[in-house]
CSV table of C-alpha atoms in Angstrom, one decimal:
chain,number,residue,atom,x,y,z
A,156,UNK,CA,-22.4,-55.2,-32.2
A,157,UNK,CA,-24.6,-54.0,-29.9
A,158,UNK,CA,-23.7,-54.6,-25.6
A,159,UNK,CA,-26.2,-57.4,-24.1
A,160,UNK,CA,-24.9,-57.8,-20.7
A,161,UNK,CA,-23.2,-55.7,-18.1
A,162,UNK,CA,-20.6,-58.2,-18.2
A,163,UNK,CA,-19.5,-57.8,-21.4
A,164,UNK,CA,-20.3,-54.1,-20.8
A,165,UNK,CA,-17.6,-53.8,-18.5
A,166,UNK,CA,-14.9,-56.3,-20.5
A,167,UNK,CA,-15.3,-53.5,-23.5
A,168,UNK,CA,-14.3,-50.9,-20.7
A,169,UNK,CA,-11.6,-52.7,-19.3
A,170,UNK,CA,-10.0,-53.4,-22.7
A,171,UNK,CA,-10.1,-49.4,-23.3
A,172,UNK,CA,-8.5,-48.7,-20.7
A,173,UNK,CA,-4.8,-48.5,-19.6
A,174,UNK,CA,-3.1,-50.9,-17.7
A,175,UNK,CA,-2.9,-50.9,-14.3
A,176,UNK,CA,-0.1,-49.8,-12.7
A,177,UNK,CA,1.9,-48.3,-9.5
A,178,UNK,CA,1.7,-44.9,-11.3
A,179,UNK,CA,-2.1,-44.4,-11.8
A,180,UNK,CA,-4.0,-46.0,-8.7
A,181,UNK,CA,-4.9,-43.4,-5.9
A,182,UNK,CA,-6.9,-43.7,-2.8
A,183,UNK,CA,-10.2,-42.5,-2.8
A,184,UNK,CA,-10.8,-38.9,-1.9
A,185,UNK,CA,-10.7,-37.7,2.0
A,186,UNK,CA,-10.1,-41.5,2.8
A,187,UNK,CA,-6.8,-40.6,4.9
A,188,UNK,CA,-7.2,-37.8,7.3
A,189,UNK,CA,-4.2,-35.9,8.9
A,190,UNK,CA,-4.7,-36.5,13.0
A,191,UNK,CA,-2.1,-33.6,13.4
A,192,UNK,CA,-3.3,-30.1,13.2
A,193,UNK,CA,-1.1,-28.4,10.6
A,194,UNK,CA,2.2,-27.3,10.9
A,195,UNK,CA,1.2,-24.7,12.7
A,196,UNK,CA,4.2,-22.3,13.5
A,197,UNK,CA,7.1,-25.0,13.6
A,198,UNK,CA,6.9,-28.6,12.6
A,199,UNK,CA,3.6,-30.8,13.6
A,200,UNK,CA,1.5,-32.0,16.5
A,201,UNK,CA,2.7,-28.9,18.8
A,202,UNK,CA,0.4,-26.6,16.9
A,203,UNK,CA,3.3,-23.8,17.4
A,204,UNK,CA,2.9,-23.9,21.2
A,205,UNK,CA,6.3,-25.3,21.5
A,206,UNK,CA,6.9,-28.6,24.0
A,207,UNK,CA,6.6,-27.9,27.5
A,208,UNK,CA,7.0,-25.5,29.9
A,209,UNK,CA,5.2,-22.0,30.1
A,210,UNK,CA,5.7,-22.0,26.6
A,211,UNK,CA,3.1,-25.2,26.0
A,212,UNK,CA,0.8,-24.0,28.5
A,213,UNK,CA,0.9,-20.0,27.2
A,214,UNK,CA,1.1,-19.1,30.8
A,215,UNK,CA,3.3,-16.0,29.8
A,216,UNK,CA,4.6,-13.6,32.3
A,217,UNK,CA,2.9,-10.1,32.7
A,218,UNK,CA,4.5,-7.1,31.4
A,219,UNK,CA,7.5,-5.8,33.5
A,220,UNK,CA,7.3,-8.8,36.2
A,221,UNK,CA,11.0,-9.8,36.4
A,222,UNK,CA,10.4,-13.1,38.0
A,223,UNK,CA,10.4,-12.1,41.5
A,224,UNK,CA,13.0,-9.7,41.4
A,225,UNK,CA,11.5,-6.0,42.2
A,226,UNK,CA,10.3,-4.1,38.9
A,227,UNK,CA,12.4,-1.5,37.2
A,228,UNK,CA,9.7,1.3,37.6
A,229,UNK,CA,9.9,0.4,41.4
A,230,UNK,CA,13.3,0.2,41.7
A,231,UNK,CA,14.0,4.0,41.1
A,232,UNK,CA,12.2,6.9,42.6
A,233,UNK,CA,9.4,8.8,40.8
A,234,UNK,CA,10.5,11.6,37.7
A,235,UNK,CA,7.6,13.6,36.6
A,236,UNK,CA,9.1,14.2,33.2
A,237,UNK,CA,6.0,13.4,31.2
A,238,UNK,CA,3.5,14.9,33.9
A,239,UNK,CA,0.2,15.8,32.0
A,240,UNK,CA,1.5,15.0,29.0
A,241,UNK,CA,-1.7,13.6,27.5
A,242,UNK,CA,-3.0,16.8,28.5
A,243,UNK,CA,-0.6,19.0,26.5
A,244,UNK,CA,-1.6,21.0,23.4
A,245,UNK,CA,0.0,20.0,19.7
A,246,UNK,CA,0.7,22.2,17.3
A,247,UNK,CA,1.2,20.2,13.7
A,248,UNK,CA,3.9,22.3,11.6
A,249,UNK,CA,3.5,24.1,8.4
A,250,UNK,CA,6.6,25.9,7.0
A,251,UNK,CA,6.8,29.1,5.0
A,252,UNK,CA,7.9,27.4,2.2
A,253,UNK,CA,5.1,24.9,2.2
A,254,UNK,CA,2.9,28.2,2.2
A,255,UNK,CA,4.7,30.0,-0.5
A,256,UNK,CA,4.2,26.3,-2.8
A,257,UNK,CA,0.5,26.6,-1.6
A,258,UNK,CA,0.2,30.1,-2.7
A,259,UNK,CA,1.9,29.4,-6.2
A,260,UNK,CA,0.2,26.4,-6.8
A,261,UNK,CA,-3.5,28.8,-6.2
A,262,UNK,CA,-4.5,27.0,-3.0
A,263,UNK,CA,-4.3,29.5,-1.2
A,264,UNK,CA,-5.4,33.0,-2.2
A,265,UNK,CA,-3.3,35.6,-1.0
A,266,UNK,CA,-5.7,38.3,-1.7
A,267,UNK,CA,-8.1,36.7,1.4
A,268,UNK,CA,-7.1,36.5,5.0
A,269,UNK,CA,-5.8,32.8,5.9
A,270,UNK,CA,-7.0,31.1,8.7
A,271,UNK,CA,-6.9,27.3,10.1
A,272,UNK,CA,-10.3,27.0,8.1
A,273,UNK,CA,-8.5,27.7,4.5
A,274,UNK,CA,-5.4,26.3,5.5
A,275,UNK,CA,-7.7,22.6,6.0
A,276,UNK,CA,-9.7,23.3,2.9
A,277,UNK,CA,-6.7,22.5,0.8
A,278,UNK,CA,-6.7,19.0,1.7
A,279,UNK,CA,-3.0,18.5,2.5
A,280,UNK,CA,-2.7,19.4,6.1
A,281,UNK,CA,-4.8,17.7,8.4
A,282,UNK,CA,-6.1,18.9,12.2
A,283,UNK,CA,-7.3,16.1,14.3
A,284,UNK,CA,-9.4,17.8,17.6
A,285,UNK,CA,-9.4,14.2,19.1
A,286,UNK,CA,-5.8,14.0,19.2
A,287,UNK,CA,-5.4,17.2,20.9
A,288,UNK,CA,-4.6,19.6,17.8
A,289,UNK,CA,-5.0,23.1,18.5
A,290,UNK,CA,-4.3,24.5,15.2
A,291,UNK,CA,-1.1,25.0,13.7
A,292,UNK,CA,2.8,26.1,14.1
A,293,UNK,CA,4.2,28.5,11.8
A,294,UNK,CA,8.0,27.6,10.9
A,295,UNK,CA,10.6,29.3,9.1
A,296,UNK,CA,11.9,26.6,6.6
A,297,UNK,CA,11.5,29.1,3.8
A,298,UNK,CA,12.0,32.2,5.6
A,299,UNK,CA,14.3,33.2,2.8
A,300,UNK,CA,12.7,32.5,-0.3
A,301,UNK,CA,9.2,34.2,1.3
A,302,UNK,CA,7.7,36.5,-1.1
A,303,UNK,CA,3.8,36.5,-0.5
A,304,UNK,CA,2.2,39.4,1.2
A,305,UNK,CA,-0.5,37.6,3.5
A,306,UNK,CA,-2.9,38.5,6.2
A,307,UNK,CA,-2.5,35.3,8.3
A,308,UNK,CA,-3.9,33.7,11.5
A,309,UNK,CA,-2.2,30.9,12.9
A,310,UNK,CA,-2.3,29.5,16.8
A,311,UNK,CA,1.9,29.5,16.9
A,312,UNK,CA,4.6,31.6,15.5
A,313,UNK,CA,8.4,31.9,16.1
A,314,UNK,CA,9.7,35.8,15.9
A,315,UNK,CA,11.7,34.6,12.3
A,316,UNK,CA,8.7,34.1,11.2
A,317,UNK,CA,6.9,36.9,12.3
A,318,UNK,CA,9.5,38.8,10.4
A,319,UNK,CA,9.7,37.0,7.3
A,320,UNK,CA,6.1,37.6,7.0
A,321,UNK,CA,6.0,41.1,8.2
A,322,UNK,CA,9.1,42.0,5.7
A,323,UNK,CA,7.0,42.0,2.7
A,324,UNK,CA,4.2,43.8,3.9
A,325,UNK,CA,2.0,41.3,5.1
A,326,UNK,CA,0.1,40.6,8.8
A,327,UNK,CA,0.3,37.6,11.0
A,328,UNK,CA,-1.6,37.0,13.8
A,329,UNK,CA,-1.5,34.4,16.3
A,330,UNK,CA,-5.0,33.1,17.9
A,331,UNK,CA,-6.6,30.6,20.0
A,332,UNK,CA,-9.3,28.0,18.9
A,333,UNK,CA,-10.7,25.7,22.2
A,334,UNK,CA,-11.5,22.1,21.1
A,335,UNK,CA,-15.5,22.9,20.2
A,336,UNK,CA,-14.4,25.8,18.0
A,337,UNK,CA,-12.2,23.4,16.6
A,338,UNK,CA,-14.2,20.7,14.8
A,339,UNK,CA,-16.1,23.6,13.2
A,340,UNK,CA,-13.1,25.2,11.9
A,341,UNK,CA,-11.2,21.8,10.4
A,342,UNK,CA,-14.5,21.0,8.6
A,343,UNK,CA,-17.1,23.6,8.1
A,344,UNK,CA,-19.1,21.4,5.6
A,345,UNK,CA,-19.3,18.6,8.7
A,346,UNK,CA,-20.5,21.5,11.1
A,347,UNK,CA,-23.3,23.2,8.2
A,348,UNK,CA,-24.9,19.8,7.6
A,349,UNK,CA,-25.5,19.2,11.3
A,350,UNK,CA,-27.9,22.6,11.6
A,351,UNK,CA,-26.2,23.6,14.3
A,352,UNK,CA,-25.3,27.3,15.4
A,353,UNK,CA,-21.9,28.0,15.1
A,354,UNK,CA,-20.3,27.8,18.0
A,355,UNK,CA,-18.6,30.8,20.3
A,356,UNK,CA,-14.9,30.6,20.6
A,357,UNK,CA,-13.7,30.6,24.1
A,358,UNK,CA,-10.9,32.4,25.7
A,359,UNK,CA,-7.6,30.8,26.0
A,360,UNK,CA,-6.7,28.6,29.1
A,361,UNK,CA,-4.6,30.1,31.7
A,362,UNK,CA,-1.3,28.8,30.8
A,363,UNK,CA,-2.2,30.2,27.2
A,364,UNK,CA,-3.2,33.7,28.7
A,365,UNK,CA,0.3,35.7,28.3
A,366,UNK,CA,1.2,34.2,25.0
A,367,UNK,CA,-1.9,35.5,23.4
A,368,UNK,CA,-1.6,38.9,24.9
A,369,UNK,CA,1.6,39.4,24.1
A,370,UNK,CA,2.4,41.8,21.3
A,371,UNK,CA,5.9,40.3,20.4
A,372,UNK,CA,3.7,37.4,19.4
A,373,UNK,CA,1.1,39.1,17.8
A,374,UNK,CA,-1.2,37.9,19.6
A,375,UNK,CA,-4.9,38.5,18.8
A,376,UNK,CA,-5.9,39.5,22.8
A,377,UNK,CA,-3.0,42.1,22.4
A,378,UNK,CA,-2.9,46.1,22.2
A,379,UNK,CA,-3.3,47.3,18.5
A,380,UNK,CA,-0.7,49.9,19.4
A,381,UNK,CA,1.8,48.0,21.6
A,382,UNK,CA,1.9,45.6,18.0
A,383,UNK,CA,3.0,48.9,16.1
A,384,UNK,CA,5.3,49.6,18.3
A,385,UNK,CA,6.7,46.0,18.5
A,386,UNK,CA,6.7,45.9,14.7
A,387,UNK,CA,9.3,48.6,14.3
A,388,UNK,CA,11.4,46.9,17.0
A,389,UNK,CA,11.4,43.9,15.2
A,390,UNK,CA,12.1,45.6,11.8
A,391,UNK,CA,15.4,47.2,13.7
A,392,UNK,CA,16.6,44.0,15.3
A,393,UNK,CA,16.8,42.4,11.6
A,394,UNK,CA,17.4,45.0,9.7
A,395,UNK,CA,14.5,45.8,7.0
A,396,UNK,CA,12.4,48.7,6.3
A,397,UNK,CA,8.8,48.1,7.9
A,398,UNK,CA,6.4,48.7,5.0
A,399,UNK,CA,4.0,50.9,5.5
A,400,UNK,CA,0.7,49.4,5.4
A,401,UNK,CA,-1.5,52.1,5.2
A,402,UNK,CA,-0.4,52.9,2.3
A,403,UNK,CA,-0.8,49.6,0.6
A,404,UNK,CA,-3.9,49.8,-1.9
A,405,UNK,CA,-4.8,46.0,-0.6
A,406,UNK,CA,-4.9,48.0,3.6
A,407,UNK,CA,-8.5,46.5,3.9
A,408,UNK,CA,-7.7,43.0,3.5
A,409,UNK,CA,-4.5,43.6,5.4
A,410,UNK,CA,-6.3,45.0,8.8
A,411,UNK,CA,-9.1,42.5,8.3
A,412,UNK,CA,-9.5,40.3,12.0
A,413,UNK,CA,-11.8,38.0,13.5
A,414,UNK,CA,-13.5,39.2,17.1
A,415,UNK,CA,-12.3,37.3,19.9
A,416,UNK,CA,-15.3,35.5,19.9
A,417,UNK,CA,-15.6,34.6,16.1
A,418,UNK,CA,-14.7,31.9,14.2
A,419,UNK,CA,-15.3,32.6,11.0
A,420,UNK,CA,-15.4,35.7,8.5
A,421,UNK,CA,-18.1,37.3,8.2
A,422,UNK,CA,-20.2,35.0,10.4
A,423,UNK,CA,-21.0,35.4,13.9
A,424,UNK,CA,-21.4,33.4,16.5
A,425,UNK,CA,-25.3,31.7,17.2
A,426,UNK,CA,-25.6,32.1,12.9
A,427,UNK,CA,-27.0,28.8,11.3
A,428,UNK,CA,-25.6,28.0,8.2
A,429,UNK,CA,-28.2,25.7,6.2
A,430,UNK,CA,-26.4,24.0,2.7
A,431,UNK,CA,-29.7,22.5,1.8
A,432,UNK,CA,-31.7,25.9,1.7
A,433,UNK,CA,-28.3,27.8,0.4
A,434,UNK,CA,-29.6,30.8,3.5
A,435,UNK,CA,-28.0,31.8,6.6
A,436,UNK,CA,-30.1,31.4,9.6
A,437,UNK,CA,-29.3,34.7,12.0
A,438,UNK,CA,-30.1,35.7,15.6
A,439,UNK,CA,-32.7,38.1,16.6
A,440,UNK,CA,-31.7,41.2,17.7
């Protein structure tokens, strides 16, 4: 039978459906709004600014005012303890046996100098210029189970170290890198894409002066013959016999160094590396 009027239209409906009851009536959606604001960080209409006081009005007290009494950094006289302490170099560590792991794992080849650029290549050690990182610290967790015979140029080296490495044949050298030097060194693929020259390293600072040219440190402004003589004086103090290595077949690679003013093997200073082209852009002469 076929529906005539909207009354009877809306009896059929009704009879369908279920009764009315306490259970299925609701109010109409977004008919009751909540006037507080959440329960914000406690329990209601506070909106988690507490009730009263300094609290309520976030009128909060300044760092290291002790409400009228006189400040503890006033209170005692001044200690220069950290004086120029954002100013001083860092030196992240990487132990010998990290470098022996490197070397057996074929990151590192030992049959090629090391320098801060190889030792970044890897990918596990990072040098941040920004944060005043110049270069790396040399330790002797390892010293012990060192076997490799390297030619290796790091920026900081203890004499345990220097031994370690010098026991089995091998040449360490400490050097310094300013912070311009730096960024080209930590990523040379940055510094080639820019088409820039590569940049001259500059002497070390003055407070750096006598570490680097120092031959008990090996370092790289010091006499070639003052570091043969130190060598044997540091084979006596712990007892080994200095190899010789001008006998070694691998004496090339052992005596390879940078210049003072070089950053890179085999390239020199004002040089233009271009990636796109695959050529190396050099200086007239």
């Amino acid at each position: 039978m076929a529906v005539k009027h909207t009354t009877e239209k809306a009896l059929q409906m009704l009879r369908t459906l279920p009764r009315v009851t306490i259970g299925n009536i609701r109010d109409n959606p977004q008919s009751k709004q909540n006037v507080k604001r959440g329960r914000g960080q406690h329990g209601g209409d506070k909106h988690g600014a507490g009730n009263k006081g300094s609290g309520q009005r976030q009128n909060y007290m300044r760092l290291g005012y002790e409400t009228g009494n006189t400040p503890f950094y006033m209170r005692f006289q001044y200690e220069p303890y950290y004086k120029g302490h954002h100013l001083k170099r860092e030196y992240p560590p990487i132990s010998l046996h990290q470098l022996q792991k490197l070397i057996d794992t074929d990151r590192l080849d030992a049959r090629a100098p090391i320098d801060l650029t190889t030792i970044c290549n890897t990918g596990l050690f990072e040098i941040r210029p920004d944060r005043l990182h110049h270069g790396v610290q040399l330790t002797d967790v390892g010293a012990d189970d060192f076997r490799a015979k390297i030619n290796i140029e790091v920026q900081h080296a203890p004499e345990s170290v220097i031994a370690a490495i010098e026991r089995n044949g091998g040449v360490i050298r400490t050097a310094y890198y300013d912070p311009h030097s730096l960024y080209a060194v930590v990523n040379p693929k940055k510094w080639f894409e820019k088409g820039v020259p590569i940049p001259r390293r500059m002497l070390p600072p003055q407070d750096a002066v006598e570490y680097y040219t120092d031959a008990r440190n090996r370092g790289y402004l010091a006499d070639p013959e003052r570091i043969s003589q130190e060598r044997l004086v540091l084979a006596q103090k712990y007892g080994y016999t200095l190899p010789k290595i001008e006998d070694d077949p691998d004496y090339a690679m052992l005596v390879e160094a940078k210049d003072p003013r070089q950053i890179f093997y085999g390239l020199n200073p004002g040089w233009v590396v271009s990636l796109k082209d695959r050529a190396i852009i050099k200086q007239k002469e």
